[in-house]
Coordinates of C-alpha atoms in Angstrom, one line a residue:
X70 CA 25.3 -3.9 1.4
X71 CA 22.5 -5.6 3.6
X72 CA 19.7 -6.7 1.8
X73 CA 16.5 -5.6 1.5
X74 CA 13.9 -7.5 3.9
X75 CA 11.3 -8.8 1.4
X76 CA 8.2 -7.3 0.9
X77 CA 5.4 -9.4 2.9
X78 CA 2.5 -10.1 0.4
X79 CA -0.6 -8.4 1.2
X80 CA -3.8 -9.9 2.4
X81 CA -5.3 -9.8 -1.6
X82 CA -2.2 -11.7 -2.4
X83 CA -2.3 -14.0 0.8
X84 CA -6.0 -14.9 -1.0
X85 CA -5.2 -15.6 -4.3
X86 CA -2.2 -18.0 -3.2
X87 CA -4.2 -19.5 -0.5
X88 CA -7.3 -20.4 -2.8
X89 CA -4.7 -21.1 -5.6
X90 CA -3.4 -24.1 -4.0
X91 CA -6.7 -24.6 -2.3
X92 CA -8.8 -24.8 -5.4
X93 CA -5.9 -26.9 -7.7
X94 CA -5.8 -29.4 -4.7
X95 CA -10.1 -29.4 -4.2
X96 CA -10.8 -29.5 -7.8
X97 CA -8.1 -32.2 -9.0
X98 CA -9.8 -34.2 -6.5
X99 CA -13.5 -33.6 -7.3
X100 CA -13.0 -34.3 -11.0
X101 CA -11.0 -37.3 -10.1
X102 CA -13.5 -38.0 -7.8
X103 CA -16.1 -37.8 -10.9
X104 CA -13.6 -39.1 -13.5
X105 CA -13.8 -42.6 -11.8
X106 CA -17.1 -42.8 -11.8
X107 CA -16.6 -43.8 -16.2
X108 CA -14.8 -47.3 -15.4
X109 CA -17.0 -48.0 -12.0
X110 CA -20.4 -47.3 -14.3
X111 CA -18.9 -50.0 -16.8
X112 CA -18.0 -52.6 -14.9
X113 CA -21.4 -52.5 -12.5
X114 CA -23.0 -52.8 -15.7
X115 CA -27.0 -53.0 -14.8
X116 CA -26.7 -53.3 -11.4
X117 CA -24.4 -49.1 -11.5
X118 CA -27.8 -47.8 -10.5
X119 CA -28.7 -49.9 -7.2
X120 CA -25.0 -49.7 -6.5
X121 CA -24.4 -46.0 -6.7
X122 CA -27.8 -46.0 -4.8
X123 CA -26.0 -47.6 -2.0
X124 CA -22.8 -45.5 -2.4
X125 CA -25.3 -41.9 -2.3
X126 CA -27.2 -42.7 1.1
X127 CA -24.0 -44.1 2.5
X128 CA -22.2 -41.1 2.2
X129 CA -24.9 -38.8 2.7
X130 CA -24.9 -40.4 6.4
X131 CA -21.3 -41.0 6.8
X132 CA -20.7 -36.9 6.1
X133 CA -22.8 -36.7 9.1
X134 CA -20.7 -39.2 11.1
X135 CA -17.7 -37.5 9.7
X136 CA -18.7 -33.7 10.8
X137 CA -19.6 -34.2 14.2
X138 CA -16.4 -36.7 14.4
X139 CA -14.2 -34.2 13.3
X140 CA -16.3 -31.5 15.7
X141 CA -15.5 -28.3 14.1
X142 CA -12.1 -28.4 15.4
X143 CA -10.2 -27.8 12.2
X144 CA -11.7 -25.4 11.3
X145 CA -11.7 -23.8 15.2
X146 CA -8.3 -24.7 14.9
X147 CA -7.4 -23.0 12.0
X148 CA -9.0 -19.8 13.3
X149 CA -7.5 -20.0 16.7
X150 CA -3.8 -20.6 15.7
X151 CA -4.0 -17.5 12.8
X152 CA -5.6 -15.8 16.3
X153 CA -2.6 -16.1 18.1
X154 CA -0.3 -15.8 15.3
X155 CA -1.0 -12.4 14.9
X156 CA -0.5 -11.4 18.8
X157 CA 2.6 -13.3 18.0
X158 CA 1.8 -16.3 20.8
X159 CA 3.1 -18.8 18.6
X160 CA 3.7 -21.3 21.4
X161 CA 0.1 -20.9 22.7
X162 CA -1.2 -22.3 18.8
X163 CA 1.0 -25.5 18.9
X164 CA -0.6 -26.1 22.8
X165 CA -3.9 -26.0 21.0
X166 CA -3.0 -28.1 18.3
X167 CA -1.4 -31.0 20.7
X168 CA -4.6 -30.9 22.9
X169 CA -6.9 -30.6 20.0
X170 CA -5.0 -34.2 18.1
X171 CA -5.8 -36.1 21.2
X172 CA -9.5 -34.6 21.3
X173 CA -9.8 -35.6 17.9
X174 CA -8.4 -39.4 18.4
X175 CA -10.9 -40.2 21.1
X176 CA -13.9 -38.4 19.0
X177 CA -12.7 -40.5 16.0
X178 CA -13.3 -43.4 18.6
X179 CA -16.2 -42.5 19.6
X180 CA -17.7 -41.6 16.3
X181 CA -16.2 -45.1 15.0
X182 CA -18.6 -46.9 17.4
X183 CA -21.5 -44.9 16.8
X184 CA -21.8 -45.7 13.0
X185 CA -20.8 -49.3 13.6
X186 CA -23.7 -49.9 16.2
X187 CA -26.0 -47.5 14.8
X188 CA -25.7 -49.2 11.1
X189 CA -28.8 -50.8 11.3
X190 CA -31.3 -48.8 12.5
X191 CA -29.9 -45.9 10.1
X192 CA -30.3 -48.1 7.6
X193 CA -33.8 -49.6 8.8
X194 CA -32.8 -52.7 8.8
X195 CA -31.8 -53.0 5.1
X196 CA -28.5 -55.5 4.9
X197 CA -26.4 -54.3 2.1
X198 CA -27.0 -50.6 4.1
X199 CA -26.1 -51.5 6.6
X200 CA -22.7 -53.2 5.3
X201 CA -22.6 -50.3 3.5
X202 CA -22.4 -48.1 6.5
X203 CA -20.1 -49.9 8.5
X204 CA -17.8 -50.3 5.7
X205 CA -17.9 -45.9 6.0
X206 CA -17.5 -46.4 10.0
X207 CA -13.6 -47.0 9.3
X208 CA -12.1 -43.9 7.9
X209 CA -13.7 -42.0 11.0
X210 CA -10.9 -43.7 13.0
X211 CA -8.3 -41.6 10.8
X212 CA -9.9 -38.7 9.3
X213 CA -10.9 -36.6 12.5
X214 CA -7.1 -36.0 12.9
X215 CA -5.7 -35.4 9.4
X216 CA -8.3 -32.7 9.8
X217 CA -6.4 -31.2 12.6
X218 CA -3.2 -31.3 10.9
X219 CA -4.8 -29.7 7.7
X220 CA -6.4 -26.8 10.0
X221 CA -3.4 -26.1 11.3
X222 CA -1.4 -25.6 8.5
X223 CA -4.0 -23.6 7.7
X224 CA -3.8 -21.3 10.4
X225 CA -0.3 -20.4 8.9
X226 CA -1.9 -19.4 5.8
X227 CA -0.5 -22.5 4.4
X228 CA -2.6 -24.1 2.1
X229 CA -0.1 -26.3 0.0
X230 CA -0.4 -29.5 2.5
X231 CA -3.5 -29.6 2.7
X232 CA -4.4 -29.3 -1.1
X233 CA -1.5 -31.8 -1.6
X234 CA -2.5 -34.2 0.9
X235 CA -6.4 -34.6 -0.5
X236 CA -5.3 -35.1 -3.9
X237 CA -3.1 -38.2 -2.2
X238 CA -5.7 -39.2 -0.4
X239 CA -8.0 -38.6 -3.1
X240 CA -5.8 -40.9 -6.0
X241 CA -5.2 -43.6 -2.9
X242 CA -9.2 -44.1 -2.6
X243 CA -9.8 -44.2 -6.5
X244 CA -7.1 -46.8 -7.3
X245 CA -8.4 -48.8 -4.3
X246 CA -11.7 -48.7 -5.3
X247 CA -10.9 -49.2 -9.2
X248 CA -9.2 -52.5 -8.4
X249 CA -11.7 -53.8 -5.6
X250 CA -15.0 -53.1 -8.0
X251 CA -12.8 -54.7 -11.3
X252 CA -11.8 -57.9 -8.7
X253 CA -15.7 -58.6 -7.6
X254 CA -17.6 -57.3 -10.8
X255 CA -15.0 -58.5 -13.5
X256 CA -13.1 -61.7 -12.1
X257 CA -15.1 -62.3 -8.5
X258 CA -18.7 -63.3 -7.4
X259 CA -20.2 -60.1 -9.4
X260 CA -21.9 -58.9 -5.9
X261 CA -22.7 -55.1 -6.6
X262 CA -23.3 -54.7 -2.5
X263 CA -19.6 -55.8 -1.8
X264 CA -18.7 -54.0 -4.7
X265 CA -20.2 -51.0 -2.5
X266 CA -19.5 -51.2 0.3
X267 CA -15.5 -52.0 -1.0
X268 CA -15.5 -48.8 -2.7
X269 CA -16.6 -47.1 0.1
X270 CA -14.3 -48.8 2.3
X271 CA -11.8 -46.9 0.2
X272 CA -12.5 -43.9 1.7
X273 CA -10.3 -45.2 4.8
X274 CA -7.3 -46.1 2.3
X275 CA -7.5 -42.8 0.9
X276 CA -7.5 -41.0 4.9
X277 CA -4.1 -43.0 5.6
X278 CA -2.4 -41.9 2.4
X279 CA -3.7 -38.2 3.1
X280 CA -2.5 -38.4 7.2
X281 CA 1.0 -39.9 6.1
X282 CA 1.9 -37.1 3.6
X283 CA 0.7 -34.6 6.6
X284 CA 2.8 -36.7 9.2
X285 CA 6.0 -36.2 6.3
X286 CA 5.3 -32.4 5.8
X287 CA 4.6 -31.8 9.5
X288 CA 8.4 -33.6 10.3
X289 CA 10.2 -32.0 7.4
X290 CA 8.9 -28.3 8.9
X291 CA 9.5 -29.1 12.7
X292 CA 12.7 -26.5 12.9
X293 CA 10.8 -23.8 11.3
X294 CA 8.0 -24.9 14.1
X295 CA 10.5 -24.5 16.5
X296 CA 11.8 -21.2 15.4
X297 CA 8.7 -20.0 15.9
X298 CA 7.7 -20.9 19.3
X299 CA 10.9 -19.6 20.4
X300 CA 10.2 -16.3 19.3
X301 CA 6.8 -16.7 21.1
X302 CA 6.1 -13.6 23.4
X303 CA 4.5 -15.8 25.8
X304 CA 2.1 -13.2 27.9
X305 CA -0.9 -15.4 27.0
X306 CA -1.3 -18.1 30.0
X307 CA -3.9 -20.5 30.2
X308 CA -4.4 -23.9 31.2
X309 CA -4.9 -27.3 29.7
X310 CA -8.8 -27.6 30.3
X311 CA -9.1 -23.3 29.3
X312 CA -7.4 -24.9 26.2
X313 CA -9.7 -27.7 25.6
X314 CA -12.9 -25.5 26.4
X315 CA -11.8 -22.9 23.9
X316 CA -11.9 -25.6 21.3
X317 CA -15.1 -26.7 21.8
X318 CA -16.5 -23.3 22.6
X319 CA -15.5 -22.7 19.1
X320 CA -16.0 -26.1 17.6
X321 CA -19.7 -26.4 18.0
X322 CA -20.2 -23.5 15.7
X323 CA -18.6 -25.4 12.8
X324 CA -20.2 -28.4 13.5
X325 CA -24.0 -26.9 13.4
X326 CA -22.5 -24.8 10.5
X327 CA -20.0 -27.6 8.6
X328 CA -23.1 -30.1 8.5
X329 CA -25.5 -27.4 7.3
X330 CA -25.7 -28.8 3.2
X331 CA -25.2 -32.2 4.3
X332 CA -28.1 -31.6 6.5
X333 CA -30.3 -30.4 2.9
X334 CA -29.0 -33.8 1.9
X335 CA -29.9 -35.7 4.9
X336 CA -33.5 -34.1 4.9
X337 CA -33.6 -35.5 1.0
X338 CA -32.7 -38.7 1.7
X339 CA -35.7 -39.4 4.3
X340 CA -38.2 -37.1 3.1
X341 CA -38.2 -37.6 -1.0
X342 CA -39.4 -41.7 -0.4
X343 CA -42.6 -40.8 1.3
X344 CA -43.3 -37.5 -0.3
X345 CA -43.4 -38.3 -3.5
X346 CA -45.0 -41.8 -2.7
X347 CA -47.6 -39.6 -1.2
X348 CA -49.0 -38.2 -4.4
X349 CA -47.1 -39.1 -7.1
X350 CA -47.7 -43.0 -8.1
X351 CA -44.7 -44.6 -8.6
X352 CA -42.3 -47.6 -7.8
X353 CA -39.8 -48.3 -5.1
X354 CA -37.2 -49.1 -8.5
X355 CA -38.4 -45.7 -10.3
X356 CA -37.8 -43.9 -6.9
X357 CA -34.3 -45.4 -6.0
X358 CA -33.7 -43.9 -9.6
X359 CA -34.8 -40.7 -8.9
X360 CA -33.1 -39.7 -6.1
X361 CA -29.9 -41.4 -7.5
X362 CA -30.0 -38.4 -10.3
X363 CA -30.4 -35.4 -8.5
X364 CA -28.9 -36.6 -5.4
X365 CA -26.1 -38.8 -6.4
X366 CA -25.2 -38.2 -10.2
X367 CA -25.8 -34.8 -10.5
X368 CA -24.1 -33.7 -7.0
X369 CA -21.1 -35.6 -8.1
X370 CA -20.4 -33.3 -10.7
X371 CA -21.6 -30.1 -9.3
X372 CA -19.2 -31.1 -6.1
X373 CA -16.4 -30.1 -8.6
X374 CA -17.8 -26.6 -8.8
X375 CA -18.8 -26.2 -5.2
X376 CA -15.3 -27.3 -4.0
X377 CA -14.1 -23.8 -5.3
X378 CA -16.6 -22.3 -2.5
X379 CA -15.3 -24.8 0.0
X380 CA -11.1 -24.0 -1.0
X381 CA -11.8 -20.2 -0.4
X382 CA -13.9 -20.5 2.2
X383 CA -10.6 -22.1 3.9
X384 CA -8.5 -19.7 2.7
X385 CA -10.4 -16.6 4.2
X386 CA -11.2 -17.8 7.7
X387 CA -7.9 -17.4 8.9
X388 CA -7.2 -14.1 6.8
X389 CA -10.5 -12.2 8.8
X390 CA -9.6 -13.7 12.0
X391 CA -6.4 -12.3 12.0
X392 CA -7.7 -9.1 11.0
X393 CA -10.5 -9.5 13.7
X394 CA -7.7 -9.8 16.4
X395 CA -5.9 -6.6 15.3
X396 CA -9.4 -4.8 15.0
X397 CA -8.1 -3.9 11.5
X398 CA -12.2 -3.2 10.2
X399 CA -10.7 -1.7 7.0
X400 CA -9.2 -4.9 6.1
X401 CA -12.2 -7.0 7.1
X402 CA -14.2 -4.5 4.9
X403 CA -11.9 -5.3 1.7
X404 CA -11.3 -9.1 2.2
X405 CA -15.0 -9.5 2.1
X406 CA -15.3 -7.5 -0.9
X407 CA -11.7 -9.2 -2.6
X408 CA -13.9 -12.6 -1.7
X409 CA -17.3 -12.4 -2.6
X410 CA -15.9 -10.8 -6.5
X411 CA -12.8 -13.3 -6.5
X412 CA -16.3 -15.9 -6.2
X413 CA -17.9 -14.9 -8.4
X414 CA -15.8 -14.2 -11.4
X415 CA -15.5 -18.0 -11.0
X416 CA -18.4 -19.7 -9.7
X417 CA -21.1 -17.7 -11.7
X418 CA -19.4 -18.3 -15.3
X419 CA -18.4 -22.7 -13.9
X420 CA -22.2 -22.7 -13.3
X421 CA -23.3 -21.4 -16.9
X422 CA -21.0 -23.5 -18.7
X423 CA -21.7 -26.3 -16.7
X424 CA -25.3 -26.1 -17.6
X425 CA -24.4 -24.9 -21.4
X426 CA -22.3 -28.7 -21.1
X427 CA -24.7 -30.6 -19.2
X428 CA -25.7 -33.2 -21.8
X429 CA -22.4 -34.3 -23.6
X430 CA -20.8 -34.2 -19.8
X431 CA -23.8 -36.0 -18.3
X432 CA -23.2 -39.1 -21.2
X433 CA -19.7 -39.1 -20.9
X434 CA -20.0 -40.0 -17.0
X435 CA -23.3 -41.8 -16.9
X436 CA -24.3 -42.3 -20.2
X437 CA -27.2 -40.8 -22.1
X438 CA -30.9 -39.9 -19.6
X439 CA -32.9 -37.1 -21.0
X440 CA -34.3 -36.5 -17.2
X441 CA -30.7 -36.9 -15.8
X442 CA -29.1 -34.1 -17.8
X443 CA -32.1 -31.7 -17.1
X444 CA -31.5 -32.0 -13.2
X445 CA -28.0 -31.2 -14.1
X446 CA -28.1 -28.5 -16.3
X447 CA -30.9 -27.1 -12.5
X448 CA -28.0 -28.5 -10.3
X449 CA -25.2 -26.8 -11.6
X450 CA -27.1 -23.1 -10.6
X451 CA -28.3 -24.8 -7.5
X452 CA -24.5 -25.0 -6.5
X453 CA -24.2 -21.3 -6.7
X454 CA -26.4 -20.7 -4.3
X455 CA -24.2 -23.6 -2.4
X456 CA -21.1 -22.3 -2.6
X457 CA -22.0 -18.9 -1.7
X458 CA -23.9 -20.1 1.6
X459 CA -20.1 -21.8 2.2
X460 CA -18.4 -18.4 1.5
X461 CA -20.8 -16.3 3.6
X462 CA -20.6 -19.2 6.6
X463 CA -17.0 -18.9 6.6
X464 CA -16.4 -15.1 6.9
X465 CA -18.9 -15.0 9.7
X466 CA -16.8 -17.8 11.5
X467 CA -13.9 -16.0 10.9
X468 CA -15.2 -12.9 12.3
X469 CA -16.5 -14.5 15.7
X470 CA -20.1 -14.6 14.8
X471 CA -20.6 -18.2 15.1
X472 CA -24.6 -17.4 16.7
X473 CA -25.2 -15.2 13.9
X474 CA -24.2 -17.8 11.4
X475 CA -25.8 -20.3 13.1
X476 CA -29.8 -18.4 13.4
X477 CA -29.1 -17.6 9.4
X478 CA -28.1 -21.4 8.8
X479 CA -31.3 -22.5 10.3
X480 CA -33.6 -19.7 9.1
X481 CA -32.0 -20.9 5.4
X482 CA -33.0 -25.0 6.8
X483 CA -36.9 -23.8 7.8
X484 CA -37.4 -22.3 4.0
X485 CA -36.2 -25.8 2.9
X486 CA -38.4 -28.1 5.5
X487 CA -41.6 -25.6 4.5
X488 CA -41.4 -26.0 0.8
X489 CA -40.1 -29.3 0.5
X490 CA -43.5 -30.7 0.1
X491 CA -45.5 -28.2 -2.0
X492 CA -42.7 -27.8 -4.5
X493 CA -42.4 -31.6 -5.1
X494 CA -46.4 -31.7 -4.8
X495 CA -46.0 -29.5 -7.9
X496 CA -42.6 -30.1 -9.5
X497 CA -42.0 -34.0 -8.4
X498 CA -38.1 -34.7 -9.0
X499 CA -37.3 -31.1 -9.5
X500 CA -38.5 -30.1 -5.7
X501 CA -36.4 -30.9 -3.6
X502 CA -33.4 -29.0 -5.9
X503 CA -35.8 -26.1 -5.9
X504 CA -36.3 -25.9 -2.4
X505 CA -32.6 -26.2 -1.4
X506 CA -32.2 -23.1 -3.7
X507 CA -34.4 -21.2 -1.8
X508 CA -33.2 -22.3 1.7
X509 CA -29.6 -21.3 0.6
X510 CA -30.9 -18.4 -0.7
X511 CA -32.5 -17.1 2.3
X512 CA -29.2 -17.8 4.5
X513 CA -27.2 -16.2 1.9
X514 CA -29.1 -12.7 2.0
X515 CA -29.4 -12.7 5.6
X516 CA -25.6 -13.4 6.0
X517 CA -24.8 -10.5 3.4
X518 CA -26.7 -8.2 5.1
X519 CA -25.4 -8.8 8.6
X520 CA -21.9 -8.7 7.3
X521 CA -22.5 -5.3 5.4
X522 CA -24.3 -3.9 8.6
X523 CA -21.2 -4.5 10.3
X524 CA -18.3 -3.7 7.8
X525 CA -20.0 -1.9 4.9
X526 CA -18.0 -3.6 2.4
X527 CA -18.9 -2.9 -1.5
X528 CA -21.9 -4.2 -1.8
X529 CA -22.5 -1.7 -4.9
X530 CA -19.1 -2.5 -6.6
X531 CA -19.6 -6.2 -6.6
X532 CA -23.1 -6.0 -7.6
X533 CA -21.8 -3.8 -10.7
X534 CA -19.3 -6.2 -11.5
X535 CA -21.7 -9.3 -11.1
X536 CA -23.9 -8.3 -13.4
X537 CA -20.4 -8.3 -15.9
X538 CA -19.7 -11.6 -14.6
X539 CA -23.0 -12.8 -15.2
X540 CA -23.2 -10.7 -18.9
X541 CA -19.8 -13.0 -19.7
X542 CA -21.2 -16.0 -18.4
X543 CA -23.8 -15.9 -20.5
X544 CA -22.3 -15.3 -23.9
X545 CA -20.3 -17.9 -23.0
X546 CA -22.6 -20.3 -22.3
X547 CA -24.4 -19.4 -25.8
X548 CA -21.3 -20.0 -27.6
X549 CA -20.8 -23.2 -25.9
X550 CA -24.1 -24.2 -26.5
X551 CA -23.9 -24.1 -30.1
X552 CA -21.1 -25.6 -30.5
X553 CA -22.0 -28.3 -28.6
X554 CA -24.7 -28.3 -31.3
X555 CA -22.5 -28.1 -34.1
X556 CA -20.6 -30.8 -32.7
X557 CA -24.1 -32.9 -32.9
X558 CA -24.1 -32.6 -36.3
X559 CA -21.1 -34.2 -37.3
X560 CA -21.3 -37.1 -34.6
X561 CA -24.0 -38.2 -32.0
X562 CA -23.0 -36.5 -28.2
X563 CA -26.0 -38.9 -26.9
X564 CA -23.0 -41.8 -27.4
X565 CA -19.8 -41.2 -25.4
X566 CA -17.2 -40.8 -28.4
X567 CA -19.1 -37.8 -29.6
X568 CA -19.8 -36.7 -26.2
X569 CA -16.2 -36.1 -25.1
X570 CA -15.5 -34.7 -28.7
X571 CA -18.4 -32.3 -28.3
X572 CA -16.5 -31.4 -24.8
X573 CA -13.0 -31.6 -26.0
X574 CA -14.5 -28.6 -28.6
X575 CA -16.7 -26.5 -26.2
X576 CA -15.1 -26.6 -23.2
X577 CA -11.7 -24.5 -24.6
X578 CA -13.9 -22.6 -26.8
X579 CA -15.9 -21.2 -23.3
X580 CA -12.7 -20.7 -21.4
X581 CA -11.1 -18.6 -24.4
X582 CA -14.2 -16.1 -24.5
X583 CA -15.1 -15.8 -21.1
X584 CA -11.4 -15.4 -20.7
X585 CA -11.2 -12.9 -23.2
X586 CA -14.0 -10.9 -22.4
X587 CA -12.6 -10.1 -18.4
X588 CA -9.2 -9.9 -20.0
X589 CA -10.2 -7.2 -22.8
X590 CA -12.4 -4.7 -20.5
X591 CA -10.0 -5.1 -16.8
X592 CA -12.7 -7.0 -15.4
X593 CA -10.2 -9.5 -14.0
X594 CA -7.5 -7.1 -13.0
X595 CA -10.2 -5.4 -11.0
X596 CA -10.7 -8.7 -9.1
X597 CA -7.7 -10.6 -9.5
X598 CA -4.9 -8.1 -9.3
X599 CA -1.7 -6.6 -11.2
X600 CA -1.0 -10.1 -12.1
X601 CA -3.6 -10.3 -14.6
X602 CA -2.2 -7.0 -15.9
X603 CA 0.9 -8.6 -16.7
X604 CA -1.1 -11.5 -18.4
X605 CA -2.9 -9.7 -20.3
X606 CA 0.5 -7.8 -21.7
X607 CA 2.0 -11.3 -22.2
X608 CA -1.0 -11.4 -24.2
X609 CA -0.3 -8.4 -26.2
X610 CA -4.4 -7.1 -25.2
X611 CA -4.4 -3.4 -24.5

């Protein structure tokens, strides 16, 4: 008896496994990306601040460097092979993937140089910048095409390689950077800039790690590859430089788009100095110190929760493009709803307990700073607004509205250049958070309403269950809250033993109610699926 062809999963299921692997592989890194942060702080000792100073405006420039280096073509990539995937022109994707590699070696060149020579006048002249910089010139050499690889697996729906292979590259970079900063602050010349500029030199460590595992999984699949271009229908003809101009045709999108937050940071980084110099009176020290908490501790740990944005973001571009390409509007319509709700029944409650958390968390990482935790506990909604800007961006990509994106990114930018002033005129540290918040804002509502103008997804149903979510979130952040209090009682959270015992409390605490408030009234399965069904029958919850 022949067997029965298994059932292909569906584009809600596609989602869920995509972001699955997506969001374990984004958020392992981020918190390992944060968790490093406990040793680096101790053995910098007084000089963490200046250092992690250094570190912030280093990377704020290298992500720069690193988006226009990597030119939007992973993403384009991605979009393009699931493109021709679905008119079955397998062969056609890996022509745009070999084409696109070598793009991506010379722009890694290319970018390599810029940073290098540029160093100095990006960092006006300032020396440890500068060695700072170059030290982040490195990984552009490698890192443009491990971003190709990753967006092509990608355009498979295939997640797994890429989640694996930034955890790699993610573990590769911390132990680098552990050992260098422990060799120069512990048992070298205790010289915090080449303590710096070493740990961000890691970042090129890590990309080699990441690009071998990609090289090994790439090898390992070649047959299947194979396979598959053999089965190609091969209708679809066009040349070498119509290949290379459809990458950049749809690479420049991402790159306007891809650099749009790091462009909020960017904006921060040169505009906060002479802002607040200009009315608030203050020191060159006490505003190094500033920005480091809202721009460099804070983001660290809200990057954990925003790196669930970025994981489905990656998971639903190729998803809508295929459906563009087979004019399936019906399935545009409910991916976009399956998104924004899958979103967020995780975002919105990760942001509440986040803030409900922020002071035992913010003391376990960078030790007790009244002022520190505050911008967190702001921080941790401002990534909401973050992440969904990411989502929105995406799906618009996806669906071949790069222009439309693009006007909305900028409108969102303009409502941050206006207010930047005025709201740190008013709300000095707290303004240039606020006024990101409102440029993200902006974008976000003008992106909802262009994609609901054009596939009248549920805008009613997920508002209805949002305000759910956001009901949940907040009980749950009230019950964390007190017993982070609670916790206070017995043993100080301002110290770091009774901060991670105040977290080691509230944290499963949060996750059991919110958990059991979707479970108990089918919120989840809503969102999430018969799977949750199942769970919650595991669970014996009717």
């Amino acid at each position: 008896m022949a067997k029965e062809p298994k059932a292909q999963p569906t584009a809600r299921e596609q989602m869920l496994r995509g972001s699955a692997w997506m969001t374990a592989g984004s958020i392992l890194s981020r918190v390992l990306g944060a968790i490093y942060i406990i040793p680096w702080r101790i053995w910098l000792g007084a000089a963490f601040l200046a250092a992690n100073n250094l570190f912030t405006k280093g990377y704020n420039i290298y992500s720069i460097f690193l988006t226009i280096a990597t030119a939007g073509v992973p993403g384009a990539i991605s979009k393009q092979v699931a493109h021709y995937n679905a008119m079955n022109e397998y062969r056609t994707g890996f022509r745009l993937f070999r084409q696109g590699a070598i793009m991506m070696g010379i722009m890694g060149l290319v970018s390599f140089a810029l940073m290098w020579l540029l160093a100095p006048w990006l960092a006006l002249n300032d020396a440890a910048l500068t060695q700072v910089y170059r030290s982040l010139a490195w990984p552009l050499l490698i890192i443009p095409v491990m971003s190709i690889m990753r967006g092509f697996f990608q355009g498979y729906n295939d997640m797994a390689p890429s989640a694996l292979s930034q955890l790699v590259e993610q573990l590769a970079r911390i132990i680098y950077m552990l050992m260098m900063t422990y060799a120069i602050m512990v048992a070298g010349n205790h010289n915090y800039v080449d303590a710096a500029s070493q740990s961000t030199f890691a970042a090129f460590v890590g990309a080699v790690f990441g690009l071998g595992l990609l090289v090994l999984v790439f090898i390992s699949r070649r047959h299947k590859f194979r396979d598959l271009a053999d089965q190609s229908l091969d209708q679809v003809q066009i040349s070498t430089p119509h290949i290379l101009r459809e990458i950049v045709e749809q690479a420049v999108p991402f790159i306007i788009i891809g650099s749009g937050v790091n462009l909020y940071y960017l904006f921060d980084q040169y505009s906060f100095y002479p802002m607040m110099q200009s009315h608030w009176v203050t020191s060159m020290t006490q505003l190094n110190s500033f920005f480091t908490l809202f721009a460099g501790n804070a983001n660290k740990l809200i990057m954990i929760v925003i790196s669930l944005a970025v994981a489905m973001s990656s998971t639903v571009l190729p998803l809508l493009s295929g459906a563009k390409t087979r004019g399936d509007d019906k399935a545009i319509a409910e991916q976009l709803t399956n998104i924004l709700q899958l979103f967020f029944i995780v975002m919105v409650p990760c942001a509440f307990g986040m803030a409900a958390v922020a002071k035992p968390l913010y003391v376990v990482f960078y030790g007790y700073d009244h002022l520190g935790i505050a911008i967190l506990v702001l921080s941790a909604f401002v990534a909401v607004a973050m992440g969904l800007f990411t989502i929105l961006a995406a799906a618009l990509q996806g669906l071949f509205y790069n222009r439309i994106a693009i006007y909305e990114m900028l409108a969102g930018m303009v409502v941050k250049v206006i207010l930047q002033w005025p709201l740190i005129f008013f709300f000095n540290v707290w303004g240039p958070l606020l006024a990101t918040a409102a440029g993200m804002l902006v974008s976000s509502v003008l992106m909802l309403y262009s994609l609901h103008a054009r596939y009248r997804f549920r805008i009613r149903q997920t508002g209805r269950r949002l305000l759910g979510i956001a009901a949940f979130s907040v009980l749950m952040a009230v019950v964390v809250f007190g017993c982070v209090q609670l916790v206070g009682l017995v043993v100080s959270p301002d110290r770091a033993l009774g901060a991670v015992i105040a977290l080691l409390v509230a944290v499963p605490i949060g996750v059991l109610v919110y958990g059991y408030a979707v479970l108990k009234t089918r919120l989840a399965d809503m969102i999430l699926g018969q799977r949750v069904a199942r769970l919650r029958a595991v669970l014996r919850m009717r």
